[in-house]
Every structure is written in structure tokens, then in C-alpha cells.
Coordinates of N, CA and C and ligand atoms in Angstrom, one line a residue:
M255 N -1.4 -2.3 -2.5 CA -1.5 -1.1 -1.6 C -1.3 0.2 -2.5
D256 N -2.2 1.1 -2.4 CA -2.1 2.3 -3.1 C -1.3 3.4 -2.3
V257 N -0.7 4.3 -3.0 CA 0.1 5.3 -2.3 C -0.8 6.2 -1.4
H258 N -2.1 6.3 -1.8 CA -3.0 7.0 -1.0 C -3.4 6.3 0.3
D259 N -3.1 5.0 0.3 CA -3.3 4.2 1.6 C -2.3 4.6 2.6
I260 N -1.2 5.2 2.1 CA 0.0 5.5 3.0 C 0.0 7.0 3.4
F261 N -0.4 7.8 2.4 CA -0.2 9.2 2.6 C -1.6 10.0 2.5
D262 N -1.7 11.0 3.3 CA -2.8 11.9 3.2 C -2.3 13.3 2.7
V263 N -3.2 13.9 1.9 CA -2.8 15.3 1.5 C -3.3 16.3 2.6
V264 N -2.4 17.1 3.0 CA -2.7 18.1 4.0 C -2.8 19.5 3.3
I265 N -4.0 20.0 3.3 CA -4.2 21.3 2.5 C -3.8 22.5 3.4
E266 N -3.0 23.4 2.8 CA -2.7 24.6 3.5 C -3.2 25.8 2.6
S267 N -2.4 26.1 1.5 CA -2.9 27.2 0.6 C -3.7 26.6 -0.5
G268 N -3.6 25.3 -0.8 CA -4.4 24.7 -1.9 C -3.7 24.9 -3.2
K269 N -2.6 25.5 -3.2 CA -1.9 25.9 -4.5 C -1.2 24.7 -5.1
Q270 N -0.8 23.7 -4.3 CA -0.1 22.6 -4.8 C -0.9 21.3 -5.1
T271 N -2.2 21.4 -4.7 CA -3.1 20.2 -4.8 C -4.1 20.3 -5.9
L272 N -4.2 19.3 -6.7 CA -5.1 19.2 -7.8 C -6.6 19.0 -7.2
F273 N -7.5 19.9 -7.6 CA -8.8 19.8 -7.0 C -9.5 18.5 -7.3
W274 N -9.4 18.1 -8.5 CA -10.2 16.9 -8.9 C -9.4 15.6 -8.7
Y275 N -8.1 15.6 -8.9 CA -7.3 14.3 -8.9 C -6.8 13.9 -7.6
D276 N -6.4 14.8 -6.8 CA -5.7 14.4 -5.5 C -6.8 14.1 -4.4
P277 N -6.5 13.1 -3.6 CA -7.5 12.7 -2.5 C -7.3 13.6 -1.3
W278 N -7.7 14.9 -1.5 CA -7.4 15.8 -0.4 C -8.6 16.0 0.5
L279 N -9.8 15.4 0.2 CA -11.0 15.5 0.9 C -11.5 14.1 1.3
G280 N -10.9 13.6 2.4 CA -11.3 12.2 2.8 C -10.7 11.2 1.8
S281 N -11.3 10.0 1.8 CA -10.7 9.0 0.9 C -11.2 9.2 -0.5
G282 N -10.4 8.8 -1.5 CA -10.8 9.0 -2.9 C -10.7 10.4 -3.3
N283 N -10.9 10.6 -4.6 CA -10.8 12.0 -5.1 C -12.2 12.5 -5.6
L284 N -12.2 13.7 -5.9 CA -13.5 14.3 -6.3 C -13.9 13.9 -7.7
K285 N -12.9 13.6 -8.5 CA -13.2 13.1 -9.9 C -14.0 11.8 -9.9
A286 N -13.7 10.9 -8.9 CA -14.4 9.7 -8.8 C -15.8 9.9 -8.1
K287 N -15.8 10.8 -7.2 CA -17.1 11.0 -6.5 C -18.1 11.8 -7.3
Y288 N -17.6 12.7 -8.1 CA -18.5 13.5 -9.0 C -18.1 13.4 -10.4
P289 N -18.2 12.3 -11.1 CA -17.7 12.1 -12.5 C -18.4 13.0 -13.5
S290 N -19.7 13.3 -13.3 CA -20.5 14.1 -14.2 C -20.0 15.6 -14.1
L291 N -19.7 16.0 -12.9 CA -19.2 17.4 -12.7 C -17.7 17.5 -13.3
F292 N -17.0 16.4 -13.1 CA -15.6 16.4 -13.6 C -15.6 16.6 -15.1
E293 N -16.6 15.9 -15.8 CA -16.7 16.0 -17.2 C -17.1 17.4 -17.6
L294 N -17.8 18.1 -16.8 CA -18.2 19.4 -17.0 C -17.2 20.5 -16.8
E295 N -16.2 20.1 -16.0 CA -15.1 21.1 -15.6 C -14.3 21.5 -16.9
S296 N -14.1 22.8 -17.0 CA -13.4 23.3 -18.2 C -11.8 23.2 -18.0
R297 N -11.4 23.2 -16.8 CA -9.9 23.1 -16.6 C -9.7 22.0 -15.5
K298 N -9.5 20.8 -16.1 CA -9.5 19.6 -15.2 C -8.3 19.5 -14.2
R299 N -7.2 20.2 -14.5 CA -6.1 20.1 -13.6 C -6.0 21.4 -12.8
C300 N -7.1 21.9 -12.5 CA -7.2 23.1 -11.6 C -6.7 22.7 -10.2
R301 N -6.3 23.7 -9.5 CA -5.9 23.5 -8.1 C -7.0 23.8 -7.1
V302 N -6.9 23.4 -5.9 CA -7.9 23.6 -4.9 C -8.0 25.2 -4.7
S303 N -6.9 25.9 -4.8 CA -7.0 27.3 -4.6 C -7.7 28.0 -5.8
D304 N -7.8 27.3 -6.9 CA -8.6 27.9 -8.1 C -10.1 27.9 -7.8
R305 N -10.5 26.9 -7.0 CA -11.9 26.7 -6.8 C -12.5 27.2 -5.5
I306 N -11.5 27.4 -4.6 CA -11.9 28.0 -3.3 C -11.2 29.3 -3.1
V307 N -11.8 30.4 -3.2 CA -11.2 31.7 -3.1 C -11.9 32.5 -2.0
D308 N -11.2 32.7 -0.9 CA -11.8 33.5 0.2 C -13.2 32.9 0.6
S309 N -13.2 31.6 0.8 CA -14.4 30.9 1.3 C -15.5 30.9 0.2
T310 N -15.2 31.4 -0.9 CA -16.2 31.3 -2.0 C -15.8 30.2 -3.0
H311 N -16.8 29.6 -3.6 CA -16.5 28.5 -4.6 C -16.6 29.1 -6.0
V312 N -15.5 28.9 -6.7 CA -15.4 29.5 -8.0 C -15.4 28.4 -9.1
W313 N -16.5 28.3 -9.8 CA -16.6 27.2 -10.8 C -16.4 27.7 -12.2
R314 N -15.8 26.8 -13.0 CA -15.6 27.1 -14.4 C -16.1 25.9 -15.2
W315 N -17.4 25.9 -15.4 CA -18.1 24.7 -16.1 C -18.1 25.0 -17.6
K316 N -18.1 23.9 -18.4 CA -18.2 24.1 -19.9 C -19.6 24.5 -20.3
S317 N -20.6 24.1 -19.5 CA -21.9 24.6 -19.7 C -22.6 24.6 -18.4
R318 N -23.8 25.2 -18.3 CA -24.4 25.4 -17.0 C -24.9 24.0 -16.4
P319 N -24.6 23.7 -15.2 CA -25.0 22.4 -14.6 C -26.5 22.2 -14.5
V320 N -27.2 23.3 -14.3 CA -28.6 23.2 -14.1 C -29.3 22.7 -15.4
V321 N -28.7 23.1 -16.6 CA -29.3 22.7 -17.8 C -29.2 21.1 -18.0
L322 N -28.1 20.6 -17.4 CA -27.9 19.1 -17.5 C -28.5 18.4 -16.3
G323 N -29.2 19.1 -15.4 CA -29.7 18.4 -14.2 C -28.7 18.1 -13.2
L324 N -27.6 18.8 -13.2 CA -26.5 18.6 -12.2 C -26.4 19.6 -11.1
D325 N -27.4 20.4 -11.0 CA -27.4 21.4 -9.9 C -27.3 20.8 -8.5
S326 N -28.0 19.7 -8.3 CA -27.9 19.0 -7.0 C -26.5 18.5 -6.7
A327 N -25.9 18.0 -7.8 CA -24.5 17.5 -7.6 C -23.6 18.7 -7.2
V328 N -23.8 19.8 -7.8 CA -23.0 21.0 -7.5 C -23.2 21.4 -6.0
S329 N -24.5 21.3 -5.6 CA -24.8 21.6 -4.2 C -24.1 20.7 -3.3
A330 N -24.1 19.4 -3.6 CA -23.5 18.4 -2.8 C -22.0 18.6 -2.7
L331 N -21.4 18.9 -3.8 CA -19.9 19.2 -3.9 C -19.6 20.5 -3.0
S332 N -20.5 21.5 -3.1 CA -20.3 22.7 -2.4 C -20.4 22.4 -0.9
R333 N -21.3 21.5 -0.5 CA -21.4 21.2 0.9 C -20.1 20.4 1.4
D334 N -19.6 19.6 0.5 CA -18.4 18.8 0.9 C -17.2 19.7 1.2
I335 N -17.1 20.8 0.5 CA -16.0 21.7 0.7 C -16.3 22.9 1.5
S336 N -17.5 23.0 2.0 CA -17.9 24.2 2.7 C -17.1 24.6 3.9
N337 N -16.5 23.6 4.5 CA -15.7 23.8 5.8 C -14.2 24.1 5.5
I338 N -13.8 24.0 4.2 CA -12.4 24.2 3.9 C -12.0 25.7 4.0
R339 N -11.0 26.0 4.8 CA -10.5 27.3 4.8 C -9.0 27.3 4.5
L340 N -8.7 27.9 3.4 CA -7.3 27.8 3.0 C -6.4 28.8 3.7
G341 N -5.1 28.4 3.9 CA -4.2 29.2 4.6 C -3.1 29.7 3.7
T342 N -1.9 29.9 4.2 CA -0.8 30.5 3.4 C 0.3 29.5 3.1
G343 N 0.4 28.4 3.9 CA 1.5 27.5 3.8 C 1.4 26.6 2.6
S344 N 2.4 25.8 2.4 CA 2.4 24.8 1.3 C 1.7 23.6 1.6
D345 N 0.9 23.1 0.7 CA 0.3 21.8 0.9 C 1.4 20.7 1.0
H346 N 1.1 19.7 1.7 CA 2.1 18.6 1.8 C 1.4 17.3 2.1
W347 N 2.2 16.2 2.1 CA 1.8 14.9 2.3 C 2.1 14.5 3.7
S348 N 1.2 13.7 4.3 CA 1.5 13.2 5.7 C 1.3 11.7 5.7
C349 N 2.3 11.0 6.3 CA 2.2 9.6 6.3 C 1.2 9.1 7.4
K350 N 0.3 8.3 7.0 CA -0.7 7.8 7.9 C -0.2 6.7 8.8
L351 N 1.0 6.2 8.5 CA 1.4 5.0 9.3 C 2.2 5.4 10.6
S352 N 2.5 6.7 10.7 CA 3.2 7.1 11.9 C 2.5 8.2 12.6
V353 N 2.7 8.3 13.9 CA 2.0 9.3 14.7 C 2.4 10.7 14.3
D354 N 3.7 10.9 14.0 CA 4.2 12.3 13.6 C 4.1 12.6 12.1
G355 N 3.5 11.7 11.3 CA 3.3 12.0 9.9 C 4.5 11.8 9.1
R356 N 5.6 11.4 9.7 CA 6.9 11.2 8.9 C 6.9 9.7 8.4
Y357 N 7.3 9.6 7.1 CA 7.4 8.3 6.5 C 8.7 7.6 6.9
S358 N 8.6 6.3 7.2 CA 9.8 5.4 7.4 C 9.6 4.1 6.7
V359 N 10.6 3.5 6.2 CA 10.5 2.2 5.6 C 10.0 1.1 6.6
S360 N 10.5 1.2 7.8 CA 10.1 0.2 8.8 C 8.6 0.2 9.1
S361 N 8.0 1.4 9.1 CA 6.5 1.5 9.3 C 5.8 0.9 8.2
L362 N 6.2 1.1 6.9 CA 5.6 0.5 5.8 C 5.8 -1.0 5.8
R363 N 7.0 -1.4 6.2 CA 7.3 -2.8 6.2 C 6.4 -3.6 7.2
K364 N 6.1 -3.0 8.3 CA 5.2 -3.6 9.3 C 3.8 -3.8 8.7
I365 N 3.3 -2.8 7.9 CA 2.0 -2.9 7.3 C 2.0 -4.0 6.2
V366 N 3.0 -4.0 5.4 CA 3.1 -5.0 4.3 C 3.1 -6.4 4.9
D367 N 4.0 -6.6 6.0 CA 4.1 -7.9 6.6 C 2.7 -8.3 7.2
A368 N 2.0 -7.4 7.8 CA 0.8 -7.7 8.5 C -0.4 -8.0 7.5
T369 N -0.3 -7.3 6.3 CA -1.4 -7.4 5.4 C -1.2 -8.4 4.3
H370 N 0.1 -8.6 3.9 CA 0.3 -9.5 2.7 C 1.2 -10.7 3.0
V371 N 1.9 -10.7 4.1 CA 2.8 -11.8 4.4 C 2.6 -12.2 5.8
N372 N 1.5 -12.9 6.1 CA 1.2 -13.3 7.4 C 1.7 -14.7 7.7
I373 N 2.9 -14.8 8.2 CA 3.5 -16.1 8.5 C 3.8 -16.1 10.0
P374 N 3.0 -16.7 10.8 CA 3.2 -16.7 12.2 C 4.6 -17.1 12.6
G375 N 5.2 -16.4 13.6 CA 6.5 -16.7 14.2 C 7.7 -16.3 13.4
T376 N 7.5 -15.6 12.3 CA 8.7 -15.2 11.5 C 9.1 -13.7 11.7
S377 N 8.2 -12.9 12.2 CA 8.5 -11.5 12.3 C 9.7 -11.2 13.1
D378 N 9.9 -11.8 14.2 CA 11.1 -11.6 15.1 C 12.3 -12.0 14.4
I379 N 12.3 -13.1 13.7 CA 13.5 -13.6 12.9 C 13.9 -12.6 11.8
L380 N 12.9 -12.1 11.1 CA 13.2 -11.3 9.9 C 13.7 -9.9 10.3
W381 N 13.5 -9.5 11.5 CA 14.0 -8.2 11.9 C 15.3 -8.3 12.7
C382 N 15.8 -9.5 12.9 CA 17.0 -9.6 13.7 C 18.2 -9.3 12.8
K383 N 18.9 -8.2 13.1 CA 20.0 -7.8 12.3 C 21.3 -8.5 12.5
A384 N 21.3 -9.3 13.6 CA 22.5 -10.1 14.0 C 22.6 -11.3 13.1
V385 N 21.5 -11.7 12.4 CA 21.5 -12.9 11.6 C 21.9 -12.5 10.1
P386 N 22.8 -13.2 9.5 CA 23.2 -12.9 8.1 C 22.0 -12.9 7.2
I387 N 22.0 -12.0 6.2 CA 20.9 -11.9 5.3 C 20.6 -13.2 4.5
K388 N 21.6 -14.0 4.2 CA 21.4 -15.2 3.5 C 20.6 -16.2 4.3
V389 N 20.9 -16.2 5.6 CA 20.2 -17.1 6.6 C 18.8 -16.6 6.7
L390 N 18.6 -15.3 6.8 CA 17.2 -14.8 6.9 C 16.4 -15.2 5.7
C391 N 17.0 -15.1 4.5 CA 16.3 -15.5 3.3 C 15.9 -17.0 3.3
F392 N 16.8 -17.8 3.8 CA 16.6 -19.2 3.8 C 15.4 -19.5 4.8
V393 N 15.4 -18.9 6.0 CA 14.4 -19.1 7.0 C 13.0 -18.6 6.4
W394 N 13.1 -17.5 5.7 CA 11.9 -16.9 5.1 C 11.3 -17.9 4.1
R395 N 12.1 -18.4 3.3 CA 11.6 -19.4 2.3 C 11.1 -20.7 3.0
A396 N 11.9 -21.1 4.0 CA 11.5 -22.4 4.7 C 10.2 -22.2 5.4
A397 N 9.9 -21.0 6.0 CA 8.7 -20.8 6.7 C 7.5 -20.8 5.7
Q398 N 7.8 -20.5 4.4 CA 6.7 -20.6 3.5 C 6.7 -21.9 2.7
D399 N 7.5 -22.8 3.2 CA 7.6 -24.2 2.5 C 8.1 -24.0 1.0
R400 N 9.1 -23.1 0.9 CA 9.5 -22.9 -0.5 C 11.0 -23.2 -0.7
I401 N 11.6 -24.1 0.1 CA 12.9 -24.5 -0.2 C 12.9 -25.8 -1.1
P402 N 13.9 -26.0 -1.9 CA 13.8 -27.0 -2.9 C 14.0 -28.5 -2.4
T403 N 13.1 -28.9 -1.5 CA 13.1 -30.3 -1.1 C 12.7 -31.2 -2.3
A404 N 12.9 -32.5 -2.1 CA 12.4 -33.4 -3.2 C 10.9 -33.3 -3.4
M405 N 10.2 -33.2 -2.3 CA 8.7 -33.1 -2.5 C 8.3 -31.8 -3.2
A406 N 9.0 -30.7 -2.8 CA 8.7 -29.4 -3.4 C 9.0 -29.5 -4.9
L407 N 10.1 -30.0 -5.3 CA 10.5 -30.1 -6.7 C 9.5 -30.9 -7.5
E408 N 9.1 -32.1 -6.9 CA 8.2 -33.0 -7.6 C 6.8 -32.3 -7.7
K409 N 6.4 -31.5 -6.7 CA 5.2 -30.8 -6.8 C 5.2 -29.8 -7.9
R410 N 6.4 -29.2 -8.2 CA 6.4 -28.2 -9.3 C 6.7 -28.8 -10.6
G411 N 6.6 -30.1 -10.7 CA 6.8 -30.8 -12.0 C 8.2 -31.1 -12.4
I412 N 9.1 -31.0 -11.5 CA 10.5 -31.3 -11.8 C 10.8 -32.8 -11.5
V413 N 11.4 -33.4 -12.5 CA 11.6 -34.8 -12.4 C 12.7 -35.1 -11.3
V414 N 12.4 -35.9 -10.3 CA 13.4 -36.3 -9.3 C 13.4 -37.8 -9.2
N415 N 14.5 -38.4 -8.9 CA 14.6 -39.8 -8.8 C 13.6 -40.4 -7.8
S416 N 13.5 -39.7 -6.6 CA 12.7 -40.1 -5.6 C 12.3 -38.9 -4.7
N417 N 11.1 -38.9 -4.1 CA 10.8 -37.9 -3.2 C 11.0 -38.2 -1.8
L418 N 11.8 -39.4 -1.6 CA 12.1 -39.8 -0.2 C 13.4 -39.3 0.2
C419 N 13.6 -39.1 1.6 CA 14.8 -38.7 2.1 C 15.9 -39.8 1.9
C420 N 17.1 -39.3 1.5 CA 18.2 -40.3 1.2 C 18.8 -40.8 2.5
S421 N 18.5 -40.2 3.6 CA 19.1 -40.6 4.9 C 18.1 -41.5 5.7
C422 N 16.9 -41.3 5.5 CA 15.9 -42.1 6.3 C 15.0 -42.9 5.3
I423 N 14.9 -44.2 5.7 CA 14.2 -45.1 4.8 C 12.7 -44.8 4.8
G424 N 12.1 -44.6 3.6 CA 10.7 -44.5 3.4 C 10.1 -43.2 3.9
I425 N 10.9 -42.2 4.3 CA 10.3 -40.9 4.8 C 10.4 -39.9 3.7
P426 N 9.2 -39.2 3.3 CA 9.2 -38.2 2.3 C 10.1 -37.0 2.7
E427 N 10.8 -36.5 1.7 CA 11.7 -35.3 2.0 C 10.9 -34.0 1.9
C428 N 10.3 -33.6 2.9 CA 9.6 -32.3 3.0 C 10.4 -31.3 3.8
T429 N 9.9 -30.1 3.9 CA 10.7 -29.0 4.6 C 10.8 -29.4 6.1
G430 N 9.7 -29.8 6.7 CA 9.8 -30.2 8.1 C 10.7 -31.3 8.4
H431 N 10.8 -32.3 7.5 CA 11.6 -33.4 7.7 C 13.1 -33.0 7.6
V432 N 13.4 -32.3 6.5 CA 14.8 -31.9 6.2 C 15.4 -31.1 7.3
L433 N 14.6 -30.2 7.9 CA 15.2 -29.3 8.9 C 15.0 -29.8 10.3
M434 N 14.0 -30.6 10.6 CA 13.8 -31.0 12.0 C 13.8 -32.5 12.3
D435 N 13.1 -33.3 11.5 CA 12.9 -34.7 11.9 C 13.9 -35.6 11.3
C436 N 14.6 -35.2 10.3 CA 15.6 -36.2 9.7 C 16.7 -36.5 10.7
S437 N 17.1 -37.8 10.7 CA 18.1 -38.2 11.6 C 19.4 -37.5 11.3
F438 N 19.7 -37.2 10.0 CA 20.9 -36.5 9.7 C 20.9 -35.1 10.2
A439 N 19.7 -34.4 10.0 CA 19.6 -33.1 10.5 C 19.7 -33.1 12.0
T440 N 19.2 -34.1 12.7 CA 19.2 -34.1 14.2 C 20.7 -34.2 14.6
V441 N 21.5 -35.0 13.9 CA 22.9 -35.1 14.3 C 23.6 -33.8 14.2
I442 N 23.4 -33.1 13.0 CA 23.9 -31.8 12.8 C 23.5 -30.8 13.9
R443 N 22.2 -30.8 14.1 CA 21.7 -29.8 15.1 C 22.3 -30.1 16.5
N444 N 22.4 -31.4 16.9 CA 22.9 -31.7 18.2 C 24.4 -31.3 18.3
N445 N 25.1 -31.4 17.2 CA 26.5 -31.0 17.2 C 26.7 -29.5 17.4
I446 N 25.8 -28.7 16.7 CA 25.8 -27.3 16.9 C 25.4 -26.9 18.3
L447 N 24.4 -27.5 18.8 CA 23.8 -27.1 20.1 C 24.7 -27.6 21.3
G448 N 25.3 -28.8 21.0 CA 25.9 -29.5 22.0 C 27.4 -29.2 22.3
Ligands
LIG701 ZN1 15.7 -37.9 6.6

């Protein structure tokens, strides 16, 4: 996830925003959209306010674009920024994840969980503050089948005497067995619940 997936640049005076580098005009930046013109730019770290002055576009090219056949690219760029009217306030960043534009860790966490850690049934557990963090970590790992059962260790190339449960005859020691199906686990669970 890129920082620009989370924040938008909001242009006011254009004095704090880099014309070519910052993604202030839709997605991506102008450097990527117009690479030939970027090469032709004489001051690559210019601000938006350097290139848009009183609704006029002020270019500083190293050589004339028309000579290099780039006049159509300049026209396209001019069209892209034709509706931009600069104000007097400071440019700022706005968080895309919230309605009010304010950034919060929880809003980012929801996106990360939804896009990168899609484990059904764990979201409610992970946000429950009443549960100790070490228990949450264990549940988190168990939900991903990443607790060190005999089968998990064997799968990772670690030598174990047997991948079978030491309490149940002939049953492989996997995550589901250790926590739910094992007769020993059942006794423990019944004692807790009962
Ligand atoms: Zn067992």
C-alpha cells in the first residue's frame, strides 16, 4: 500500500505542492503521466504555484517543446490543469479513508485487514480490548494455522519424534485437533466452561 493510496493532496495556494512529483491532480503524478515534458522541465522541483499564476500557465522548458514534437503533450497538460484555480491557504493532505479527511490508525487498520489479512471470523476477536494481547496473538496465529503443532513443525522441516497427538492414539497433531478435537483439550475446555 502506497502513502498516496491513503492521502490526497488538497491544493490551496499551490506553494507547498511539487508540480511534477506530488499526486495533486487525480491519481499518479505528472512526472509519470508526461515523462517527456518532465525531462524538458528546467526546474524539476518547481511548485504548482510556479506553473499556474493567475490562471495562466508558466512554463520553463530547457528547449522549445514544438522543436521536439511535444507541443501536443504541452496542450494535453494545459488541458489537465485548465480548471485549477489557486487560492491563498496552505496545501494539505486529506485522508481518503475517513469522511472528515482526518487520519486514524483504526481506519488504516480496517483497510489493511480487509486487503491483506482476510481471515474470516477473526476481526471481532482482534478488536476486543478485554482480551489480553498475548491471547489475541495466539488466536491470530491459530487462525492462520501458525501455532507450533507437531504437524506444523514437521511441515517446516523440523525433526519431531512423531506428528501424532500424544493424548490420542493415531490422530495427527494439527491446529484443529489441539484446540478443539483432542480429548485432553475437550476436558480442559469443559472444566473452563462447566
Ligand atoms: Zn489429541
